[in-house]
GROMACS .gro file of C-alpha atoms in nm:
model
  134
    1MET     CA    1  -1.152  -0.399  -1.822
    2SER     CA    2  -0.812  -0.550  -1.756
    3PRO     CA    3  -0.648  -0.225  -1.636
    4TYR     CA    4  -0.913  -0.191  -1.368
    5VAL     CA    5  -0.829  -0.535  -1.229
    6PHE     CA    6  -0.489  -0.395  -1.136
    7VAL     CA    7  -0.648  -0.085  -0.983
    8ALA     CA    8  -0.880  -0.305  -0.777
    9ALA     CA    9  -0.586  -0.516  -0.662
   10ALA     CA   10  -0.396  -0.206  -0.552
   11ALA     CA   11  -0.694  -0.062  -0.365
   12LEU     CA   12  -0.778  -0.394  -0.200
   13ALA     CA   13  -0.418  -0.426  -0.083
   14MET     CA   14  -0.368  -0.070   0.037
   15ILE     CA   15  -0.682  -0.011   0.241
   16PRO     CA   16  -0.636  -0.300   0.489
   17ILE     CA   17  -0.262  -0.243   0.515
   18LEU     CA   18  -0.316   0.124   0.599
   19ALA     CA   19  -0.576   0.026   0.859
   20LEU     CA   20  -0.331  -0.226   1.010
   21PHE     CA   21  -0.060   0.038   1.009
   22LYS     CA   22  -0.282   0.288   1.190
   23ILE     CA   23  -0.380   0.038   1.460
   24ASN     CA   24  -0.028  -0.090   1.514
   25VAL     CA   25   0.148   0.246   1.507
   26GLU     CA   26  -0.089   0.370   1.779
   27LYS     CA   27   0.007   0.069   1.991
   28LEU     CA   28   0.373   0.144   1.924
   29LYS     CA   29   0.328   0.510   2.022
   30GLN     CA   30   0.167   0.409   2.352
   31ASP     CA   31   0.424   0.144   2.446
   32PRO     CA   32   0.750   0.133   2.246
   33SER     CA   33   0.856  -0.189   2.422
   34LEU     CA   34   0.596  -0.378   2.214
   35GLN     CA   35   0.792  -0.330   1.892
   36ALA     CA   36   0.851  -0.701   1.818
   37ARG     CA   37   0.486  -0.792   1.881
   38VAL     CA   38   0.357  -0.497   1.676
   39GLN     CA   39   0.580  -0.583   1.381
   40ASN     CA   40   0.478  -0.948   1.403
   41ASN     CA   41   0.109  -0.853   1.401
   42MET     CA   42   0.167  -0.620   1.107
   43MET     CA   43   0.345  -0.885   0.898
   44ILE     CA   44   0.075  -1.144   0.964
   45GLY     CA   45  -0.196  -0.892   0.879
   46VAL     CA   46  -0.022  -0.790   0.558
   47ALA     CA   47   0.019  -1.153   0.452
   48ILE     CA   48  -0.351  -1.218   0.506
   49SER     CA   49  -0.470  -0.897   0.342
   50GLU     CA   50  -0.260  -0.947   0.027
   51GLY     CA   51  -0.415  -1.282  -0.064
   52LEU     CA   52  -0.699  -1.151  -0.282
   53PRO     CA   53  -0.490  -0.874  -0.444
   54ILE     CA   54  -0.227  -1.127  -0.547
   55LEU     CA   55  -0.496  -1.342  -0.706
   56LEU     CA   56  -0.626  -1.034  -0.891
   57ILE     CA   57  -0.274  -0.956  -1.013
   58VAL     CA   58  -0.234  -1.312  -1.145
   59TYR     CA   59  -0.576  -1.292  -1.312
   60GLY     CA   60  -0.489  -0.953  -1.463
   61PHE     CA   61  -0.164  -1.083  -1.609
   62SER     CA   62  -0.337  -1.392  -1.749
   63GLN     CA   63  -0.602  -1.177  -1.923
   64MET     CA   64  -0.364  -0.898  -2.026
   65GLU     CA   65  -0.374  -0.760  -2.376
   66SER     CA   66  -0.253  -0.434  -2.522
   67VAL     CA   67  -0.501  -0.150  -2.530
   68ALA     CA   68  -0.606   0.009  -2.856
   69GLU     CA   69  -0.522   0.363  -2.746
   70ILE     CA   70  -0.309   0.496  -2.466
   71SER     CA   71  -0.602   0.709  -2.346
   72GLU     CA   72  -0.764   0.391  -2.210
   73LEU     CA   73  -0.489   0.378  -1.947
   74TYR     CA   74  -0.515   0.740  -1.828
   75THR     CA   75  -0.791   0.687  -1.574
   76PRO     CA   76  -0.645   0.370  -1.416
   77ALA     CA   77  -0.302   0.532  -1.400
   78ILE     CA   78  -0.439   0.846  -1.233
   79ILE     CA   79  -0.629   0.636  -0.979
   80LEU     CA   80  -0.314   0.435  -0.901
   81LEU     CA   81  -0.103   0.747  -0.862
   82PHE     CA   82  -0.366   0.897  -0.633
   83LEU     CA   83  -0.366   0.581  -0.420
   84VAL     CA   84   0.013   0.582  -0.394
   85ILE     CA   85   0.026   0.950  -0.298
   86PHE     CA   86  -0.253   0.902  -0.043
   87ALA     CA   87  -0.078   0.604   0.119
   88VAL     CA   88   0.259   0.778   0.148
   89PHE     CA   89   0.095   1.095   0.281
   90PHE     CA   90  -0.111   0.895   0.534
   91ILE     CA   91   0.193   0.711   0.667
   92PHE     CA   92   0.398   1.030   0.678
   93LEU     CA   93   0.129   1.206   0.884
   94GLN     CA   94   0.096   0.918   1.128
   95LYS     CA   95   0.472   0.922   1.173
   96LYS     CA   96   0.471   1.291   1.266
   97VAL     CA   97   0.160   1.325   1.486
   98ASP     CA   98   0.165   1.259   1.863
   99VAL     CA   99   0.487   1.058   1.872
  100PRO     CA  100   0.662   1.058   2.210
  101GLU     CA  101   1.035   1.126   2.199
  102GLU     CA  102   1.128   0.778   2.322
  103ALA     CA  103   0.927   0.614   2.041
  104LYS     CA  104   1.041   0.829   1.748
  105ALA     CA  105   1.309   0.592   1.619
  106MET     CA  106   1.083   0.288   1.638
  107VAL     CA  107   0.789   0.468   1.476
  108THR     CA  108   1.015   0.592   1.196
  109GLN     CA  109   1.148   0.242   1.133
  110PHE     CA  110   0.797   0.094   1.143
  111SER     CA  111   0.674   0.363   0.904
  112LEU     CA  112   0.946   0.290   0.649
  113ILE     CA  113   0.875  -0.082   0.659
  114SER     CA  114   0.502  -0.016   0.623
  115THR     CA  115   0.559   0.221   0.331
  116PHE     CA  116   0.739  -0.049   0.136
  117LEU     CA  117   0.472  -0.306   0.223
  118VAL     CA  118   0.183  -0.080   0.120
  119LEU     CA  119   0.348   0.015  -0.212
  120ALA     CA  120   0.431  -0.338  -0.330
  121ILE     CA  121   0.105  -0.420  -0.510
  122PRO     CA  122   0.056  -0.068  -0.655
  123ILE     CA  123   0.406  -0.078  -0.806
  124ILE     CA  124   0.327  -0.414  -0.967
  125SER     CA  125   0.002  -0.262  -1.097
  126ILE     CA  126   0.182   0.038  -1.247
  127VAL     CA  127   0.428  -0.194  -1.420
  128ALA     CA  128   0.134  -0.393  -1.557
  129LEU     CA  129  -0.019  -0.075  -1.698
  130PHE     CA  130   0.309   0.001  -1.875
  131MET     CA  131   0.307  -0.351  -2.020
  132MET     CA  132  -0.038  -0.281  -2.168
  133LEU     CA  133   0.079   0.016  -2.374
  134PRO     CA  134   0.012  -0.020  -2.747
   0.00000   0.00000   0.00000
């Protein structure tokens, strides 16, 4: 069960952060002068939405034990990789669609920051899965 705690933490971190990204990048596309406010809203939202996933990560590390066979980690690892690919693809698409020329630089910068924020918990989860190898 322990590998799935890390998968749950990654999913619970990524879904709200991607929703926040979508809302805030649309605001940034409409009015690029709101960059400071949009980034502030994004950081506050990320801090709030990562509370439960961080608790799940701590719980997962406290209950961690090696698995009997490596095949027990295949499904959680595939789910995590799918989540990571989905998040990067989602952010990449939002960066490319309907961006006015005057907002391109700000949207690109915001997208890069958001990519690193959305991948933080999944990277920790992947490392935890490697630590569970027999």
